[in-house]
Amino acid sequence: MKLKPIEDHLVVKVPSETEEKTIGGIIIPDTAKEKPQIGEVLAVGTDEDLQKIVKVGDKVLYGKYAGTEIEVEGEKLLILSQDDILALVE
Amino acid sequence: MKLKPIEDHLVVKVPSETEEKTIGGIIIPDTAKEKPQIGEVLAVGTDEDLQKIVKVGDKVLYGKYAGTEIEVEGEKLLILSQDDILALVE
Amino acid sequence: MKLKPIEDHLVVKVPSETEEKTIGGIIIPDTAKEKPQIGEVLAVGTDEDLQKIVKVGDKVLYGKYAGTEIEVEGEKLLILSQDDILALVE
Amino acid sequence: MKLKPIEDHLVVKVPSETEEKTIGGIIIPDTAKEKPQIGEVLAVGTDEDLQKIVKVGDKVLYGKYAGTEIEVEGEKLLILSQDDILALVE
Amino acid sequence: MKLKPIEDHLVVKVPSETEEKTIGGIIIPDTAKEKPQIGEVLAVGTDEDLQKIVKVGDKVLYGKYAGTEIEVEGEKLLILSQDDILALVE
Amino acid sequence: MKLKPIEDHLVVKVPSETEEKTIGGIIIPDTAKEKPQIGEVLAVGTDEDLQKIVKVGDKVLYGKYAGTEIEVEGEKLLILSQDDILALVE
Amino acid sequence: MKLKPIEDHLVVKVPSETEEKTIGGIIIPDTAKEKPQIGEVLAVGTDEDLQKIVKVGDKVLYGKYAGTEIEVEGEKLLILSQDDILALVE
C-alpha cells in the first residue's frame, strides 16, 4: 500500500511530539508566530519544478498548519504542496 | 443512466461510513485537521491533464468537504474537480 | 419570444419540485452538502468551448444555488454559466 | 446631452416598476434568488467584444443589483458593464 | 503649482454640492444604489489607453466613493484612476 | 548609512505635522475620504517603470496609510511602492 | 546543520530586542504603523531575481510580522520571502 502524491504534492513523515521540538539542533520556539515543523520526504509528485527542489529522503521545514494529515499502517503522514515548503534542512 | 463529468471533473464512489475509516491499511485520524477520504474513480472528464493523472478504477484521496454529492440508483457518488485530489492510493 | 444567452451562458428548463428529487434514477440526497439539480438545456451561448460541451436537449447537473431564475410564458428557466455545470446526465 | 459609455460599458433604459414584472411574456418570479431585469440598450462602449454581442435597440437581461443608476432629462438609465449582461431577449 | 497624475490616473474638478445634483439635465436620483458624480477633467496621466478615452476638458461620470480628494488653491480636486470612469458626458 | 529601496519601492521624506496640511498651496481637507500626503523622494528602486515615473527630488502625493515608516538619524522616512503614488506635485 | 531556503526565500538572523530599536542610526519609531526590522542575510534561495537583489551578509529591512521564526543552535532565524523585503541598509 502506497500513497502517490499528485503533481506538485509530496508526502512527508510527521515527527512525533517529542521529536518535533528539537531535530538536529533546530529548536522551534514556543513563541514563534507560526511554528514550523520538520518532516522527512517519503514521496514526491510528478511536477518537474518540485522534483528539482526536493527528493525522497530530504528533510523539509513546513508551517505547522500546512497540508492534510493521514495515517498509513500506523505511521503519521502529511500531504503537502510545493508552496508549503519553507526550506530544506541539511 | 450515466453521469459524464465535464472537463476537469471526475465522479468517485463515496465509501460507506464503516469503510471510510480504514481502507487498505490507511487510517484517517479523528484528530486530523482536515479529514481526507478515499474513493474509487467511476468516470473522468475530457480534460487531458486530468486523464494523465487518474483513470477509471483508481483510488483517490480527497478532502472531506470536497465536491458535490449525488445518489444514482442507490449508490452514493461525488463529483470532484482535479484540484480536490490529494494523492492516488496504490 | 426567446432568450439568447451571452457567450459562455446557457438557458436550462428548471425541473418542478416533484421532478427534482428523482430524475432517471438519480436521487439527490437531502443530506447532500450542496444539493445539485438536473435541467434540460434550451439554449447555448456562442462560446466555442461551451458548444463543445453541451448542446440543446442535453441534461445537465448543476449546483442548487447556481444561476439566475426567470419565468418565460409560464416556464421556469435558469441562466447558467459554463462553470456552473458539474456533469452531463446520459 | 448624451452619455457615452467607456470601453466595455453600455447604457440601458430602466423599465418602470409596472413594466418590470412582465416584458414580452417574461415573468420575473418574486421568489427568484437574484431578480433579473430587462432593459433597452441606448448606447454601447467602444470595446469590440461588447459591440459583437449587443447593439443599440437590443433588449438585455441583467441582474437586479447590477450597474450604476442615473437620471437624464427625466429618463431612468443604468450604466452596465459587459459582465452584467446575462442574455439577449428576442 | 500643478498636480501631474501618474500613468492611468486623472485629476478632475469636483462639482459643488448645489452643482452635483443637476449638471446639464442629468439628475442623480437620491435612491440610486451608488450615486455617481460628474466632474471636469483637469489633467490626464501618461497611460496611452487612458489618453484615447479622455482628454482635458471632458466631463466624466464616476462613482461617488471613487478616488482621493485634495484641495489645491481653494479648488476641490479628485484623483481618479481609469477604472473609476463610467461614462463621458457630451 | 543609507536605505536602498528594492525594485519598485521608493523612500520619501515624511512632512512634519505642521507641514502636512499646506504644501505649496495644496490643502488636504479634513473631510477627505482618504487623506493624501506629499513627500520628497530620497531614493528610487531599480525598477525601470518606476524610474521613468519619479526621480530623487520629486514631490509625490500618496495615501495617508500607505507604506512603512522608519526613522533614520532623526529624519522620518517612508518606504512606498509604485502603486502608492497618486500624482507628482510640480 | 544548515537551512537551505527554497527558491525565492531567504534566511535572516533576527536582531535581539536591544539591537532592534537602533541599528546603525536607524530608529524604528514606536508609533510606526507597521514596525519594520533589520536582519542580516544568512542564506539565499535559488531564485535568480532574488539573487540579483540580495546576497549573504546584506542587511535587509522587513516588516515586523513577516516570515516564519525558527531557532537553530541558539540563534534566532527568520525565513522570509522576496516580497517581505522593503529595502537594503547600507
XYZ file of C-alpha atoms in Angstrom:
630
model
C 0.000 0.000 0.000
C 1.437 3.318 -1.121
C 0.392 6.964 -1.433
C 1.341 8.547 -4.764
C 1.062 12.353 -4.473
C -0.464 14.280 -7.411
C 1.639 16.737 -9.458
C 3.130 19.363 -7.088
C 2.228 17.492 -3.888
C 4.567 15.490 -1.663
C 4.166 13.080 1.246
C 6.218 13.644 4.416
C 6.556 11.620 7.629
C 5.286 13.728 10.542
C 7.665 13.831 13.570
C 6.297 12.646 16.943
C 5.632 15.309 19.586
C 8.902 14.628 21.394
C 10.837 14.687 18.125
C 9.229 17.854 16.865
C 10.836 20.365 19.244
C 14.491 19.544 18.515
C 15.552 17.926 15.257
C 19.269 18.151 14.607
C 19.843 21.166 16.793
C 16.937 23.142 15.363
C 14.661 24.411 18.100
C 11.196 25.643 17.209
C 10.465 28.379 19.804
C 7.075 28.196 21.563
C 6.759 31.909 20.990
C 7.126 31.555 17.237
C 4.432 33.401 15.289
C 3.724 30.375 13.134
C 5.503 27.254 14.478
C 7.204 25.373 11.637
C 7.880 21.619 11.652
C 10.453 19.366 10.016
C 9.483 16.160 8.225
C 11.190 13.565 6.024
C 10.047 13.328 2.396
C 8.585 9.890 1.547
C 7.165 10.555 -1.941
C 7.278 13.361 -4.499
C 4.682 14.194 -7.193
C 5.387 14.308 -10.931
C 5.774 18.095 -11.163
C 9.223 18.902 -12.645
C 9.764 22.063 -10.590
C 9.018 20.177 -7.399
C 11.379 17.353 -8.354
C 14.238 19.868 -8.823
C 13.689 21.146 -5.276
C 13.145 18.016 -3.156
C 13.809 14.296 -3.418
C 12.836 11.309 -1.274
C 14.847 11.327 1.966
C 15.207 15.141 2.179
C 14.191 16.896 5.385
C 11.864 19.819 4.781
C 10.710 22.662 7.013
C 6.990 23.479 6.676
C 4.378 25.588 8.508
C 2.570 23.872 11.409
C -0.891 24.147 9.861
C 0.157 23.171 6.341
C -1.135 20.130 4.498
C -3.538 17.224 5.093
C -2.862 14.546 7.738
C -3.342 10.822 7.128
C -2.204 7.667 8.945
C -0.966 4.694 6.884
C -0.134 1.414 8.682
C 0.484 3.187 11.978
C 2.652 5.957 10.513
C 1.527 9.614 10.596
C 1.919 11.203 7.179
C 1.215 14.629 5.773
C 0.397 15.563 2.182
C 1.962 18.942 1.415
C 2.070 21.020 -1.739
C 5.234 22.725 -3.019
C 4.145 26.101 -1.637
C 4.064 24.695 1.908
C 7.844 24.090 1.945
C 9.899 26.876 3.547
C 13.393 25.383 3.480
C 15.429 22.197 3.241
C 17.343 21.116 6.371
C 20.838 19.763 5.663
C -28.211 6.079 -16.874
C -24.734 7.553 -16.585
C -23.036 10.690 -15.267
C -20.487 12.181 -17.675
C -18.288 14.673 -15.779
C -17.381 17.955 -17.523
C -13.757 18.748 -18.475
C -11.578 18.556 -15.319
C -14.253 16.915 -13.150
C -14.454 13.259 -12.132
C -17.039 11.019 -10.480
C -15.997 8.882 -7.500
C -17.891 6.273 -5.461
C -18.163 7.500 -1.860
C -17.143 4.899 0.774
C -19.753 3.965 3.424
C -19.180 5.211 6.979
C -17.740 1.896 8.143
C -15.476 1.697 5.102
C -14.251 5.251 5.379
C -12.044 4.921 8.474
C -9.800 2.095 7.234
C -9.289 1.429 3.549
C -6.337 -0.803 2.775
C -4.474 -0.067 5.974
C -4.886 3.697 5.702
C -6.369 5.174 8.863
C -7.790 8.659 8.796
C -7.173 10.016 12.345
C -10.150 11.663 14.088
C -7.779 14.409 15.119
C -6.827 15.185 11.533
C -7.043 18.904 10.712
C -8.992 18.218 7.542
C -10.140 14.555 7.339
C -9.447 13.151 3.883
C -11.425 10.318 2.285
C -10.653 7.655 -0.298
C -12.986 6.908 -3.216
C -12.907 4.836 -6.393
C -12.970 6.708 -9.707
C -16.042 5.837 -11.831
C -15.735 8.420 -14.615
C -13.179 11.001 -15.768
C -13.825 14.265 -17.683
C -12.302 15.110 -21.074
C -9.500 17.325 -19.717
C -6.129 15.943 -20.931
C -4.200 16.847 -17.785
C -6.773 15.097 -15.637
C -6.680 11.985 -17.838
C -2.882 11.760 -17.390
C -3.339 11.753 -13.597
C -6.307 9.428 -12.959
C -8.188 6.701 -14.804
C -11.368 4.742 -14.053
C -10.734 2.260 -11.234
C -8.046 4.342 -9.477
C -8.436 5.062 -5.773
C -8.038 8.753 -4.949
C -7.568 10.587 -1.658
C -9.605 13.810 -1.378
C -10.560 16.340 1.314
C -13.699 15.517 3.346
C -15.608 18.614 2.279
C -14.618 18.474 -1.369
C -17.056 18.058 -4.250
C -20.817 17.694 -4.771
C -22.747 14.620 -3.551
C -25.360 12.799 -5.631
C -27.058 9.398 -5.399
C -27.580 7.360 -8.588
C -29.579 4.105 -8.406
C -28.819 3.672 -4.701
C -25.093 4.407 -4.990
C -23.538 7.476 -3.315
C -21.367 9.373 -5.766
C -19.274 12.509 -5.541
C -18.357 14.888 -8.341
C -14.847 16.208 -7.723
C -12.613 18.523 -9.706
C -8.921 17.846 -10.364
C -7.841 20.270 -7.610
C -9.717 18.228 -4.992
C -7.409 15.202 -5.455
C -4.534 14.991 -2.966
C -2.988 11.641 -3.906
C -3.560 8.289 -5.583
C -3.693 5.216 -3.321
C -1.895 2.168 -4.766
C -40.107 35.490 -27.637
C -36.756 33.874 -26.982
C -33.823 34.183 -24.570
C -30.421 34.192 -26.289
C -27.707 33.545 -23.693
C -24.474 35.569 -23.929
C -21.118 33.887 -24.694
C -20.489 31.136 -22.111
C -24.018 31.196 -20.667
C -26.806 28.702 -21.279
C -30.532 28.520 -20.563
C -31.952 25.409 -18.870
C -35.516 24.380 -18.023
C -35.837 24.066 -14.227
C -37.472 20.808 -13.038
C -40.611 21.112 -10.871
C -40.280 20.263 -7.152
C -41.722 16.763 -7.627
C -39.442 16.115 -10.606
C -36.319 17.414 -8.903
C -35.753 14.626 -6.382
C -35.688 11.710 -8.833
C -34.813 12.185 -12.477
C -33.975 8.980 -14.289
C -32.950 7.067 -11.198
C -30.729 9.844 -9.841
C -31.637 10.715 -6.263
C -30.367 13.930 -4.747
C -29.945 13.129 -1.029
C -31.439 15.633 1.454
C -28.223 15.391 3.394
C -26.113 16.437 0.425
C -23.682 19.245 1.266
C -24.710 21.217 -1.787
C -27.848 19.749 -3.449
C -27.402 19.581 -7.218
C -30.238 19.714 -9.742
C -30.768 18.394 -13.260
C -32.168 20.574 -16.056
C -32.667 20.326 -19.805
C -30.653 22.699 -21.986
C -32.876 25.045 -24.064
C -30.254 27.429 -25.488
C -26.458 27.667 -25.604
C -24.302 30.828 -25.905
C -21.813 31.492 -28.712
C -18.709 30.425 -26.731
C -16.898 27.653 -28.652
C -15.724 25.765 -25.560
C -19.254 25.707 -24.200
C -20.653 24.466 -27.522
C -18.205 21.526 -27.474
C -19.504 20.511 -24.025
C -23.295 20.888 -24.236
C -25.962 21.144 -26.922
C -29.699 21.867 -26.862
C -31.577 18.883 -25.417
C -28.746 17.710 -23.120
C -29.486 17.136 -19.453
C -27.002 18.875 -17.155
C -26.312 18.568 -13.430
C -25.732 21.913 -11.669
C -25.458 23.225 -8.098
C -28.751 24.200 -6.414
C -27.791 27.828 -5.909
C -26.249 28.324 -9.331
C -27.539 30.756 -11.944
C -30.338 33.319 -12.293
C -34.023 32.309 -12.367
C -36.550 33.713 -14.833
C -40.041 32.684 -15.964
C -40.939 32.887 -19.669
C -44.543 32.185 -20.755
C -45.210 30.054 -17.662
C -41.992 28.042 -17.871
C -39.305 28.296 -15.161
C -35.891 28.842 -16.717
C -32.413 29.273 -15.328
C -29.488 31.108 -16.899
C -26.281 29.270 -16.020
C -22.675 29.868 -16.978
C -20.314 27.102 -18.114
C -18.661 26.904 -14.684
C -21.990 26.014 -13.055
C -22.218 22.685 -14.920
C -20.930 19.691 -12.952
C -21.778 16.822 -15.318
C -23.948 15.694 -18.209
C -26.627 13.075 -17.473
C -26.977 10.408 -20.171
C -26.824 65.981 -23.847
C -25.658 62.388 -24.193
C -23.947 59.704 -22.110
C -21.080 57.949 -23.930
C -20.177 54.735 -22.068
C -16.469 53.857 -21.667
C -14.980 50.757 -23.334
C -16.955 47.671 -22.210
C -19.789 49.639 -20.604
C -23.270 50.222 -22.016
C -26.249 52.448 -21.159
C -29.705 50.873 -20.850
C -33.146 52.394 -20.249
C -34.512 51.069 -16.947
C -38.106 49.746 -17.128
C -40.698 51.346 -14.808
C -41.938 49.264 -11.858
C -45.125 48.250 -13.667
C -43.180 47.320 -16.797
C -40.525 45.350 -14.932
C -42.592 42.326 -13.914
C -43.832 41.318 -17.376
C -41.950 42.315 -20.523
C -42.987 40.374 -23.597
C -44.285 37.376 -21.714
C -41.239 37.082 -19.453
C -42.196 36.991 -15.791
C -39.568 37.580 -13.133
C -40.724 35.458 -10.152
C -40.779 37.185 -6.743
C -39.105 34.120 -5.338
C -36.168 34.377 -7.724
C -32.807 34.130 -5.969
C -31.491 37.172 -7.791
C -34.265 39.029 -9.671
C -33.135 39.933 -13.177
C -34.442 42.876 -15.168
C -34.807 43.661 -18.869
C -33.707 46.994 -20.351
C -33.306 48.514 -23.804
C -29.765 49.383 -24.914
C -29.324 53.132 -25.627
C -25.534 53.315 -26.093
C -22.635 50.873 -26.385
C -18.958 51.477 -25.482
C -16.046 51.148 -27.920
C -15.000 47.633 -26.835
C -15.039 45.319 -29.876
C -16.176 42.226 -27.976
C -19.085 44.146 -26.499
C -20.075 45.510 -29.907
C -20.256 41.948 -31.302
C -22.697 40.999 -28.530
C -25.124 43.935 -28.268
C -26.206 46.893 -30.385
C -28.417 49.926 -29.735
C -32.057 48.846 -29.562
C -31.379 45.330 -28.219
C -33.179 44.181 -25.088
C -30.838 42.737 -22.470
C -31.451 40.741 -19.306
C -29.290 41.823 -16.335
C -29.135 41.184 -12.571
C -31.274 43.485 -10.389
C -28.344 44.933 -8.453
C -26.066 45.372 -11.455
C -24.748 48.723 -12.656
C -24.991 52.393 -11.682
C -28.292 54.339 -11.889
C -28.588 57.849 -13.306
C -31.497 60.016 -14.494
C -31.093 62.084 -17.686
C -33.874 64.513 -18.680
C -36.495 62.541 -16.746
C -35.448 59.125 -18.044
C -34.002 56.465 -15.703
C -30.824 54.995 -17.135
C -28.385 52.368 -15.963
C -24.705 52.038 -16.833
C -23.826 48.363 -17.071
C -20.605 46.574 -17.962
C -20.441 43.600 -20.346
C -20.224 41.117 -17.458
C -23.599 42.287 -16.106
C -25.470 41.012 -19.185
C -26.991 37.541 -18.803
C -28.885 37.181 -22.092
C -30.452 38.996 -25.017
C -34.266 38.955 -25.263
C -35.599 38.493 -28.810
C 1.726 74.626 -8.745
C 0.301 71.637 -10.626
C -0.741 68.054 -9.991
C 0.599 65.580 -12.578
C -1.326 62.287 -12.290
C 0.667 59.016 -12.589
C 0.097 56.610 -15.508
C -3.613 55.645 -15.626
C -4.741 58.309 -13.133
C -6.510 61.563 -13.891
C -7.396 64.726 -11.962
C -10.974 66.025 -12.068
C -12.593 69.152 -10.605
C -15.239 68.090 -8.064
C -18.647 69.825 -8.500
C -20.010 71.805 -5.522
C -22.969 70.293 -3.626
C -25.506 72.511 -5.427
C -23.958 71.675 -8.804
C -23.787 67.948 -8.168
C -27.499 67.112 -8.338
C -28.201 68.540 -11.804
C -25.464 69.005 -14.378
C -26.728 69.603 -17.886
C -30.075 67.932 -17.344
C -28.614 64.854 -15.673
C -30.266 64.154 -12.327
C -28.620 61.769 -9.888
C -31.564 60.159 -8.018
C -31.315 60.084 -4.205
C -32.466 56.500 -4.370
C -29.584 55.485 -6.634
C -27.749 52.388 -5.401
C -24.371 54.037 -5.861
C -24.715 57.787 -6.579
C -22.454 58.797 -9.456
C -20.981 62.276 -9.902
C -19.833 64.317 -12.888
C -16.516 66.180 -12.920
C -14.389 68.063 -15.443
C -11.022 66.547 -16.362
C -8.078 68.862 -15.465
C -5.122 66.523 -16.101
C -4.583 63.070 -17.631
C -1.779 60.575 -16.841
C 0.680 59.210 -19.408
C -1.117 55.886 -19.970
C -1.930 55.529 -23.705
C -5.231 53.713 -23.187
C -6.405 56.419 -20.819
C -5.403 59.164 -23.254
C -7.525 57.536 -26.003
C -10.571 57.648 -23.702
C -10.440 61.087 -22.047
C -8.773 64.437 -22.634
C -8.529 67.647 -20.601
C -11.896 69.446 -20.609
C -14.030 66.264 -20.915
C -16.833 65.722 -18.431
C -16.723 62.260 -16.840
C -19.237 60.320 -14.769
C -17.701 58.462 -11.801
C -18.909 56.619 -8.690
C -19.473 58.774 -5.565
C -16.872 56.986 -3.446
C -14.227 56.745 -6.151
C -10.810 58.365 -5.931
C -8.811 60.507 -3.499
C -9.842 64.090 -2.615
C -7.405 67.012 -2.418
C -7.792 70.806 -2.351
C -5.383 72.951 -4.413
C -5.547 76.759 -4.080
C -9.171 76.642 -2.939
C -10.351 74.224 -5.634
C -11.623 70.729 -4.734
C -9.969 68.095 -6.889
C -10.228 64.338 -7.126
C -7.594 61.901 -8.323
C -9.313 59.041 -10.150
C -7.973 56.004 -11.952
C -9.220 54.850 -15.366
C -11.388 52.127 -13.808
C -13.364 54.731 -11.831
C -14.793 56.307 -15.019
C -18.249 55.042 -16.017
C -19.043 57.279 -18.988
C -18.281 60.539 -20.746
C -20.988 63.237 -20.709
C -21.372 65.113 -24.002
C 24.169 54.915 6.397
C 21.675 54.685 3.530
C 18.400 52.945 2.681
C 18.360 51.350 -0.778
C 14.760 50.527 -1.746
C 14.096 47.204 -3.517
C 12.810 47.089 -7.122
C 9.558 49.113 -7.341
C 9.911 50.702 -3.887
C 10.981 54.243 -3.091
C 11.965 56.172 0.043
C 10.287 59.525 0.746
C 10.844 62.112 3.495
C 7.656 62.410 5.566
C 6.475 66.027 6.134
C 6.090 67.205 9.773
C 2.530 67.643 11.088
C 2.600 71.412 10.552
C 3.968 70.992 7.034
C 1.497 68.315 6.051
C -1.672 70.429 5.832
C -0.399 73.012 3.321
C 2.475 72.279 0.973
C 2.802 74.739 -1.860
C -0.825 75.816 -1.804
C -2.224 72.270 -1.680
C -4.648 71.833 1.186
C -5.624 68.351 2.291
C -9.218 68.731 3.553
C -10.007 67.189 6.966
C -13.141 65.780 5.416
C -11.223 63.933 2.707
C -12.258 60.286 2.388
C -8.653 59.139 2.420
C -6.263 61.989 3.357
C -3.290 62.046 0.988
C 0.163 63.387 1.909
C 3.039 64.911 -0.039
C 6.641 63.775 0.463
C 10.008 64.352 -1.201
C 11.633 61.370 -2.919
C 15.034 60.458 -1.374
C 15.757 57.154 -3.150
C 14.241 55.138 -6.005
C 14.411 51.330 -6.537
C 15.889 49.656 -9.610
C 12.557 49.016 -11.374
C 12.643 50.655 -14.835
C 8.972 51.632 -14.875
C 9.340 53.327 -11.515
C 12.457 55.204 -12.656
C 10.543 56.599 -15.664
C 7.883 57.995 -13.301
C 9.827 59.500 -10.380
C 13.368 60.650 -9.656
C 15.155 61.808 -6.491
C 13.924 65.275 -5.500
C 10.403 64.865 -6.936
C 7.430 65.612 -4.707
C 4.855 62.813 -4.723
C 1.276 62.623 -3.446
C 0.443 59.358 -1.634
C -2.382 57.965 0.516
C -2.108 58.641 4.281
C -1.936 54.980 5.272
C 0.433 53.913 2.509
C 3.890 52.473 3.113
C 6.124 51.600 6.067
C 7.540 54.266 8.418
C 11.142 54.319 9.611
C 13.361 56.945 11.281
C 16.986 57.330 10.110
C 19.310 59.710 12.021
C 16.382 61.774 13.288
C 14.588 62.001 9.929
C 11.153 60.392 9.399
C 11.127 58.327 6.224
C 8.524 56.244 4.478
C 9.080 53.286 2.177
C 6.408 53.322 -0.535
C 5.811 51.102 -3.529
C 4.982 52.418 -7.011
C 1.277 51.678 -6.561
C 1.099 54.010 -3.546
C 1.880 57.096 -5.671
C -1.182 59.049 -6.830
C 0.418 62.036 -8.546
C 3.543 64.176 -8.841
C 3.377 67.744 -7.488
C 5.123 70.309 -9.668
C 23.411 21.626 10.258
C 22.189 24.204 7.747
C 18.922 25.700 6.477
C 18.701 25.920 2.686
C 15.836 28.260 1.722
C 13.613 27.250 -1.219
C 13.512 29.316 -4.440
C 12.574 32.942 -3.559
C 13.029 32.502 0.202
C 15.934 33.701 2.324
C 17.129 33.145 5.899
C 17.979 36.173 8.061
C 19.406 36.458 11.589
C 16.820 38.168 13.821
C 18.228 41.062 15.912
C 17.854 40.831 19.727
C 15.322 43.161 21.378
C 18.001 45.663 22.440
C 19.550 45.630 18.964
C 16.271 46.015 17.150
C 15.492 49.633 18.061
C 18.716 51.221 16.784
C 20.837 49.564 14.120
C 23.362 51.877 12.558
C 21.479 55.056 13.345
C 18.153 53.766 12.062
C 15.445 54.183 14.662
C 12.181 52.317 14.303
C 9.578 54.647 15.899
C 7.175 53.053 18.414
C 4.385 54.905 16.689
C 5.161 53.367 13.300
C 2.088 51.916 11.594
C 3.886 48.666 10.841
C 7.248 48.448 12.679
C 9.954 47.197 10.332
C 13.059 45.297 11.470
C 16.590 44.897 10.125
C 18.259 41.494 9.840
C 21.440 40.066 8.312
C 21.057 37.649 5.404
C 22.495 34.170 6.175
C 21.269 32.203 3.139
C 19.553 32.973 -0.180
C 17.303 30.657 -2.261
C 17.995 29.642 -5.856
C 15.638 32.191 -7.467
C 17.630 34.338 -9.935
C 15.674 37.534 -9.295
C 16.228 37.187 -5.574
C 19.961 36.571 -6.053
C 20.256 39.833 -8.052
C 18.724 41.748 -5.127
C 20.381 40.318 -2.007
C 23.464 38.307 -1.120
C 24.715 36.685 2.093
C 25.894 39.375 4.525
C 23.475 42.085 3.313
C 21.310 43.853 5.857
C 17.646 43.922 4.882
C 14.664 45.871 6.211
C 11.472 43.791 6.554
C 8.019 44.166 8.130
C 7.721 43.101 11.796
C 5.190 40.364 11.156
C 6.864 38.961 8.044
C 8.195 35.433 7.730
C 8.477 32.299 9.873
C 10.658 32.155 13.025
C 12.948 29.250 13.855
C 15.852 28.762 16.312
C 18.957 26.856 15.139
C 21.724 26.091 17.691
C 20.702 29.007 19.923
C 20.385 31.545 17.090
C 17.038 33.130 16.197
C 16.432 32.949 12.470
C 13.640 34.065 10.203
C 12.657 32.621 6.838
C 11.459 35.442 4.597
C 10.306 35.503 1.001
C 11.443 38.111 -1.526
C 8.219 40.102 -1.172
C 8.885 40.636 2.538
C 11.991 42.756 1.847
C 11.384 46.521 1.836
C 14.929 47.851 1.416
C 18.625 47.126 1.798
C 20.510 49.016 4.532
C 23.988 50.167 3.500
